Amino acid sequence: LLHLCRWTADYYVAPIGLVHRAALQPGALSSRSRAGTNPKKHQVIRLTAELPTLLERDRAFGPARRQREAFEFIEGLCGSAALSHLDTGLGFSRSVIHGLRDRGLAEIAEEIVERDPFEIDDPVEAPPTSLTQDQQRVLGGLIDQLTKVNPNPGIALLRGVTGSGKTVIYMRLIQAAIAAGRTALVLVPEIGLTPQTVARFRAVFGDGIAVLHSGLSTGERHDAWRALRDGSAVFAPLPELGVIVIDEEHDGSYKQSETPRYHARALAAMRARTEGALLVLGSATPSLESWHNALEGRYQLYELENRATRHQLPVVSLVDRRNRKAESFATVLSEELHEAIEARVREGRQTLLLLNRRGYATVQQCTACGWVAICPACNVSLTWHRRRARLVCHHCAWEEGVPRCCPECADEDLSFGGIGTEQVERILSETYPTATIARMDMDTTGGKWAHGRILRRVLDREVDILLGTQMIAKGLDLPGVTLVGVIDADVGLNLPDFRAAERTFQLLSQVAGRAGRGTDAGEVLIQTLRPKHPALHHTLTHDYVSFATAEIEDRSAPGYPPHRRLANLVVSGRDETSVADAAEGLADWLESTIETGGLSVSVVGPAPCPIDRLRGRWRWHMLLKAESASDLGPLLRYAASHSPVGGSCRLEIDRDPESLL
Ligand code: ADP
Ligand code: ZN
Ligand code: ZN
């Protein structure tokens, strides 16, 4: 069983991405040190300095290229690494390593060997011994489908509300596949890869699991590969792959950002087809494309409407914040949410708060002349990170100091808008002085194990309020949480993107699913200025089907997926006029190519992208819409090699785009 979180083309072609069933016999995989053995010590190097700018880096290292490489490598491991890993594993000599220390950039110390980051000490809840009737029905269907030979098993879509026991079904299905001498591949979105998830699989499959994820260092990744390979004397032949599971199949992170941009779903479908494996897509809120495919009979549909345990789905309410005299929307907590949190703090129960915007404030503006702090490379406002006292661009690496006064007119009255998690954390700590508050977002989970550490504290009930970005919405099973609050549901809804409603519904359903997973009932409060919007409205009743029906209908007239296949073609370059010209030229070229080829594809645009400047490059785009993939594919391949875009401009082709920003 191989557990991947970012699915890249490399992994896809690597034949060792499988475990032979021999590997599942006890002792077959023994490379990992298990919990409970005596702690082993080793020497580690820890960085003691930060070199945030390239300039400082050039200055610090000069011609010492290997030292810089080592420094950056250790940085990539979140600041520390075992010496043995650096020298024998990666070939950095001791003199390079000592050089770092001698420059005062690092220290060398003795440390207990870090175990597998996904190892949890305490026993996880044992898998249920019996399935509910619903689960049995679904599992039976999937096992039937798995054993189909001619034609192939094909694709299954499992839609099950949060907590309906999908994971339990995946595990039973995989057991069935293994019993038949086959292997399995499970994909979870990067952010859903928690120690909890892995522990649940380990509880069933023991060491027959290899975990791969993009946070692994090269060495660890090699270890994982080796474990896979050594476990089975022979490479597991590909035809033995029995099941591929894509959990949370709707998740945007399955689309890789490197070009060529593939969707894991498409790759997995291809692989399943060629190897005669069953592909199972699971989600509480399937992507509309998958849902549509199931309705049209291309995927086999399985549904679970109820939670597997006695716990009911939580009661969801919207807090309509329009026309409130007493509280402005800038007040982070409405009266309702405030009271609900206060009660939880008093009763010693836990609260989860979602705000999908990190930093302290996302807009910094001069009230005298209107100046706004903008990234010099991207046309987006800079976010103020107050604790670090920096203005940061969330799209590129740019950061700068916080000005004391307006750089345009020198006025000192700067206003801050767009409240982010850092500010909410501060407000919470002032409002609930007795509560312990933890924040989980990209700024607090930079360290490799930070995510797990915060989670640990929440599970141990050391935390009263966990605040975070969408990171907290996925996959966490936190039995102590009885209240989920969404501070501003409109953050994602107002994005100029055709998936804005879908993403919002998914996020809200997911975060709502975090409430009431323990013995106490859950409550969800969602603050919004758009309570009538279908994405919010249908969240109230956990009604995916109605939302999907309405949203698919809404996408019909503009011709968006699932009605049409899309490709987003982005032309970028350093010179604004050349980019606009190149985009116009490309659109003309596409039109005539389409006409010559007699293809049924239409071109919409060109127009500047919603983010019209990114990392120093101006951006224009056009959308290609096609009835079917069979017309779009050849056109895109032809465009990739023959398009007139060249010179200083670059063309990026994004097929089945996840976002049009
Ligand atoms: P999902 O993946 O759909 O969110 P899980 O598989 O995580 O759901 O199951 C949710 C919870 O319900 C877990 O704590 C799981 O152990 C429990 N559960 C699942 N199936 C059963 C069952 N048949 N009997 C009792 N508890 C179950
Ligand atoms: Zn000004
Ligand atoms: Zn930027």
XYZ file of C-alpha atoms in Angstrom, residues 31-390:
360
model
C 13.632 -0.767 8.150
C 11.626 1.498 10.365
C 12.359 1.802 14.052
C 9.138 1.274 15.882
C 7.816 3.124 18.878
C 8.819 1.710 22.203
C 12.407 0.809 21.365
C 15.172 2.579 23.223
C 15.697 6.084 21.966
C 18.707 6.225 19.681
C 20.865 9.320 19.677
C 22.654 10.842 16.777
C 24.417 14.020 15.821
C 22.386 16.666 14.131
C 23.151 19.991 12.621
C 20.749 22.803 13.324
C 20.683 26.127 11.551
C 21.073 29.074 13.882
C 20.792 31.894 11.379
C 18.231 32.918 8.825
C 19.327 34.455 5.568
C 16.071 35.805 4.226
C 17.357 37.666 1.197
C 19.423 36.491 -1.733
C 21.824 39.310 -1.110
C 22.573 38.158 2.418
C 23.020 34.681 1.090
C 25.497 35.746 -1.573
C 27.391 37.690 1.030
C 27.427 34.889 3.585
C 28.668 32.176 1.278
C 30.571 33.882 -1.473
C 32.180 31.144 -3.543
C 31.422 28.402 -0.963
C 28.875 26.737 -3.172
C 28.662 23.405 -1.323
C 28.109 25.142 1.994
C 25.310 27.119 0.505
C 23.797 23.965 -0.944
C 24.042 22.268 2.406
C 22.507 25.285 4.114
C 19.612 25.370 1.704
C 19.174 21.657 1.944
C 18.926 21.803 5.719
C 16.574 24.707 5.358
C 14.413 22.484 3.209
C 14.298 20.081 6.125
C 12.999 22.869 8.317
C 16.293 23.714 9.877
C 17.886 20.514 11.059
C 19.255 17.263 9.713
C 21.217 14.255 10.890
C 24.919 14.512 10.111
C 24.984 10.947 8.858
C 22.191 11.763 6.473
C 24.086 14.759 5.124
C 27.381 13.011 4.577
C 26.743 9.385 3.735
C 23.305 9.999 2.334
C 23.886 13.164 0.402
C 27.608 13.419 0.046
C 28.263 16.671 1.881
C 31.717 16.326 3.380
C 32.362 16.954 7.059
C 34.401 20.003 6.167
C 31.386 21.523 4.416
C 29.238 20.817 7.445
C 31.820 22.168 9.868
C 32.184 25.187 7.630
C 28.576 26.065 8.287
C 29.185 25.841 11.989
C 32.361 27.894 11.801
C 30.567 30.654 9.953
C 28.128 30.826 12.856
C 25.238 29.686 10.715
C 24.625 26.380 12.425
C 25.306 24.334 15.517
C 25.999 20.649 15.921
C 24.285 18.794 18.721
C 23.247 15.398 19.959
C 19.607 14.523 19.551
C 17.301 11.602 19.961
C 16.654 9.996 16.619
C 13.546 11.469 15.131
C 11.099 8.763 14.393
C 8.843 8.484 11.458
C 6.866 11.728 11.528
C 3.666 9.799 11.050
C 4.171 7.578 13.994
C 1.735 8.251 16.793
C 2.575 6.738 20.144
C -0.836 6.211 21.566
C -3.053 3.522 20.217
C -5.495 4.680 17.611
C -9.074 3.684 17.822
C -9.412 0.133 16.533
C -11.245 -0.209 13.253
C -14.891 -1.132 13.787
C -15.493 -4.877 13.821
C -18.778 -4.707 11.975
C -20.013 -2.505 9.192
C -23.341 -0.764 9.051
C -25.838 -2.031 6.508
C -25.123 0.943 4.296
C -21.410 0.273 4.431
C -21.924 -3.405 3.675
C -24.001 -2.553 0.653
C -21.322 -0.197 -0.668
C -18.437 -2.523 0.111
C -20.219 -5.441 -1.523
C -20.734 -3.387 -4.656
C -17.128 -2.259 -4.748
C -15.792 -5.783 -4.269
C -17.991 -6.989 -7.121
C -16.692 -4.181 -9.255
C -13.108 -4.956 -8.255
C -13.338 -8.495 -9.555
C -14.676 -7.513 -12.963
C -12.313 -8.614 -15.674
C -13.856 -7.853 -18.968
C -14.366 -4.970 -19.285
C -12.108 -3.570 -16.581
C -13.427 -2.625 -13.132
C -13.579 1.005 -14.172
C -14.230 3.897 -11.837
C -16.366 4.164 -8.725
C -17.499 7.364 -7.097
C -18.224 7.058 -3.395
C -20.119 10.028 -2.067
C -20.487 9.789 1.669
C -21.143 12.524 4.183
C -18.280 13.289 6.550
C -18.019 10.512 9.102
C -20.027 8.048 7.049
C -17.204 5.541 7.229
C -15.585 5.905 3.821
C -12.110 5.316 5.187
C -13.261 2.115 6.820
C -14.627 0.981 3.474
C -11.378 1.788 1.663
C -9.515 -0.357 4.155
C -11.861 -3.318 3.808
C -11.711 -3.067 0.054
C -7.928 -3.010 0.126
C -7.925 -6.027 2.419
C -10.046 -7.832 -0.126
C -7.634 -6.857 -2.888
C -4.646 -8.008 -0.846
C -6.357 -11.296 -0.058
C -6.610 -11.786 -3.805
C -2.879 -11.205 -4.136
C -3.079 -7.651 -5.318
C -1.824 -4.312 -4.084
C -3.203 -0.860 -3.558
C -2.414 2.782 -3.852
C -4.083 5.423 -1.696
C -3.883 9.109 -2.407
C -4.874 11.748 0.066
C -4.531 15.484 -0.421
C -1.353 16.932 0.967
C -3.103 18.660 3.778
C -5.141 15.625 4.739
C -2.041 13.559 5.323
C -2.105 13.583 9.077
C -0.502 11.192 11.526
C -4.061 10.228 12.390
C -4.825 9.054 8.879
C -1.627 7.086 8.608
C -2.093 5.563 12.056
C -5.506 4.294 11.090
C -4.070 2.523 8.058
C -1.147 1.222 10.070
C -3.520 -0.215 12.637
C -4.894 -2.420 9.880
C -1.946 -3.001 7.572
C 0.988 -2.667 9.945
C 4.290 -2.072 8.258
C 3.023 -3.008 4.835
C 2.609 0.655 4.159
C 4.981 3.099 2.621
C 4.185 6.730 3.085
C 5.401 9.184 0.530
C 4.790 12.867 0.635
C 6.386 15.983 -0.641
C 7.554 16.971 2.836
C 9.859 13.966 2.991
C 13.504 14.689 2.552
C 15.231 13.027 -0.352
C 16.781 10.520 2.000
C 13.511 9.650 3.624
C 11.904 9.287 0.263
C 14.643 6.892 -0.740
C 14.053 4.962 2.449
C 10.413 4.675 1.579
C 11.230 3.433 -1.899
C 13.781 1.014 -0.561
C 11.355 -0.316 2.004
C 8.941 -0.952 -0.789
C 11.508 -2.675 -2.919
C 13.173 -4.755 -0.236
C 9.832 -5.912 1.014
C 9.263 -7.759 -2.170
C 12.260 -9.522 -3.633
C 10.996 -8.926 -7.103
C 9.507 -5.673 -8.229
C 5.838 -5.997 -7.843
C 4.633 -6.447 -11.373
C 2.213 -3.713 -12.358
C -0.729 -5.975 -13.148
C -1.019 -6.751 -9.480
C -2.277 -3.308 -8.703
C -5.830 -3.941 -7.632
C -7.185 -0.711 -6.203
C -6.404 2.973 -6.410
C -8.217 5.169 -3.920
C -8.326 8.927 -4.256
C -9.702 10.287 -1.020
C -11.208 13.784 -1.034
C -11.130 13.520 -4.785
C -12.455 17.063 -5.232
C -9.376 18.580 -3.638
C -7.625 21.220 -5.700
C -4.173 20.071 -4.630
C -4.451 17.005 -6.852
C -3.756 19.276 -9.748
C -0.058 19.760 -9.866
C 1.260 23.180 -10.556
C 4.284 22.199 -12.592
C 3.869 21.877 -16.321
C 2.655 19.758 -17.901
C -0.193 20.133 -15.506
C -1.914 16.854 -14.896
C -4.757 16.028 -12.626
C -4.115 13.011 -10.406
C -7.614 11.830 -11.237
C -6.820 11.639 -14.920
C -3.496 9.895 -14.360
C -5.021 7.441 -11.913
C -7.839 6.649 -14.324
C -5.296 5.942 -17.023
C -3.231 3.751 -14.781
C -6.244 1.889 -13.437
C -7.400 1.204 -16.972
C -4.086 -0.124 -18.211
C -3.586 -2.301 -15.165
C -7.098 -3.543 -14.737
C -7.409 -1.910 -11.352
C -10.439 -0.343 -9.741
C -10.284 3.406 -9.194
C -12.328 4.614 -6.237
C -12.975 8.338 -5.926
C -14.246 9.280 -2.496
C -15.631 12.536 -1.167
C -18.430 14.104 0.832
C -18.590 16.775 -1.844
C -17.423 15.322 -5.161
C -16.149 17.605 -7.867
C -18.964 18.504 -10.206
C -17.127 16.751 -13.035
C -17.058 13.462 -11.170
C -20.626 13.866 -10.003
C -21.726 14.505 -13.559
C -19.797 11.465 -14.781
C -21.556 9.341 -12.193
C -24.973 10.692 -13.124
C -24.254 9.959 -16.770
C -23.302 6.399 -15.904
C -19.607 6.660 -16.713
C -18.706 6.091 -13.061
C -20.469 3.650 -10.784
C -22.087 5.669 -8.005
C -22.206 4.614 -4.343
C -23.734 6.790 -1.661
C -23.715 6.963 2.118
C -26.213 9.458 3.487
C -25.628 8.890 7.197
C -22.812 8.921 9.649
C -21.582 5.486 10.640
C -21.684 6.276 14.313
C -24.595 7.373 16.435
C -23.468 10.982 16.157
C -25.706 13.118 14.043
C -24.419 15.614 11.550
C -24.074 18.950 13.323
C -26.712 21.639 13.236
C -25.548 24.429 10.935
C -26.746 28.037 11.205
C -25.853 31.100 9.226
C -25.138 34.354 10.988
C -26.470 36.951 8.578
C -24.286 39.981 9.113
C -26.073 42.379 6.777
C -27.590 45.553 8.188
C -26.331 45.208 11.674
C -26.363 48.521 13.477
C -24.571 47.557 16.647
C -21.693 45.626 15.135
C -19.824 46.492 11.976
C -18.608 43.650 9.810
C -15.125 44.594 10.870
C -16.061 43.253 14.278
C -14.651 39.795 13.915
C -17.072 38.002 16.178
C -20.805 38.486 15.932
C -22.787 38.360 19.142
C -23.975 34.826 18.333
C -20.528 33.449 17.644
C -19.057 35.230 20.641
C -21.628 33.719 22.997
C -21.170 30.264 21.560
C -17.388 30.427 21.982
C -17.674 31.843 25.468
C -19.939 28.996 26.530
C -17.468 26.433 25.155
C -14.557 28.037 26.955
C -16.557 28.055 30.180
C -17.564 24.413 29.817
C -14.106 23.265 28.815
C -15.138 22.134 25.346
C -13.247 22.884 22.187
C -13.916 25.315 19.368
C -12.599 25.279 15.830
C -12.537 28.596 13.959
C -11.950 28.918 10.237
C -10.720 31.979 8.432
C -9.200 31.329 5.071
C -6.827 34.280 5.109
C -3.504 34.320 6.856
C -1.389 37.155 8.111
C -2.559 40.109 10.164
C -4.138 42.320 7.520
C -4.203 41.818 3.770
C -4.532 45.440 2.669
C -2.539 48.386 3.870
C -3.713 51.744 2.650
C -3.006 55.437 3.162
C -6.166 57.233 4.261
C -4.849 60.558 2.970
C -3.926 59.733 -0.640
C -5.232 56.197 -1.191
C -1.853 54.558 -1.734
C -1.926 50.762 -1.285
C 1.064 48.554 -0.545
C 1.427 46.373 -3.648
C 3.994 43.699 -4.429
C 6.512 45.122 -6.880
C 6.409 41.863 -8.846
C 2.733 40.895 -8.605
C -0.350 42.998 -8.914
C -1.656 42.016 -5.488
C -1.631 43.787 -2.162
C 0.962 42.882 0.412
C -0.113 41.207 3.624
C 1.093 42.584 6.901
C 2.604 39.912 9.139
C 2.655 41.759 12.365
C 4.668 39.402 14.521
C 7.460 39.311 11.972
C 6.940 43.004 11.221
C 7.035 42.407 7.468
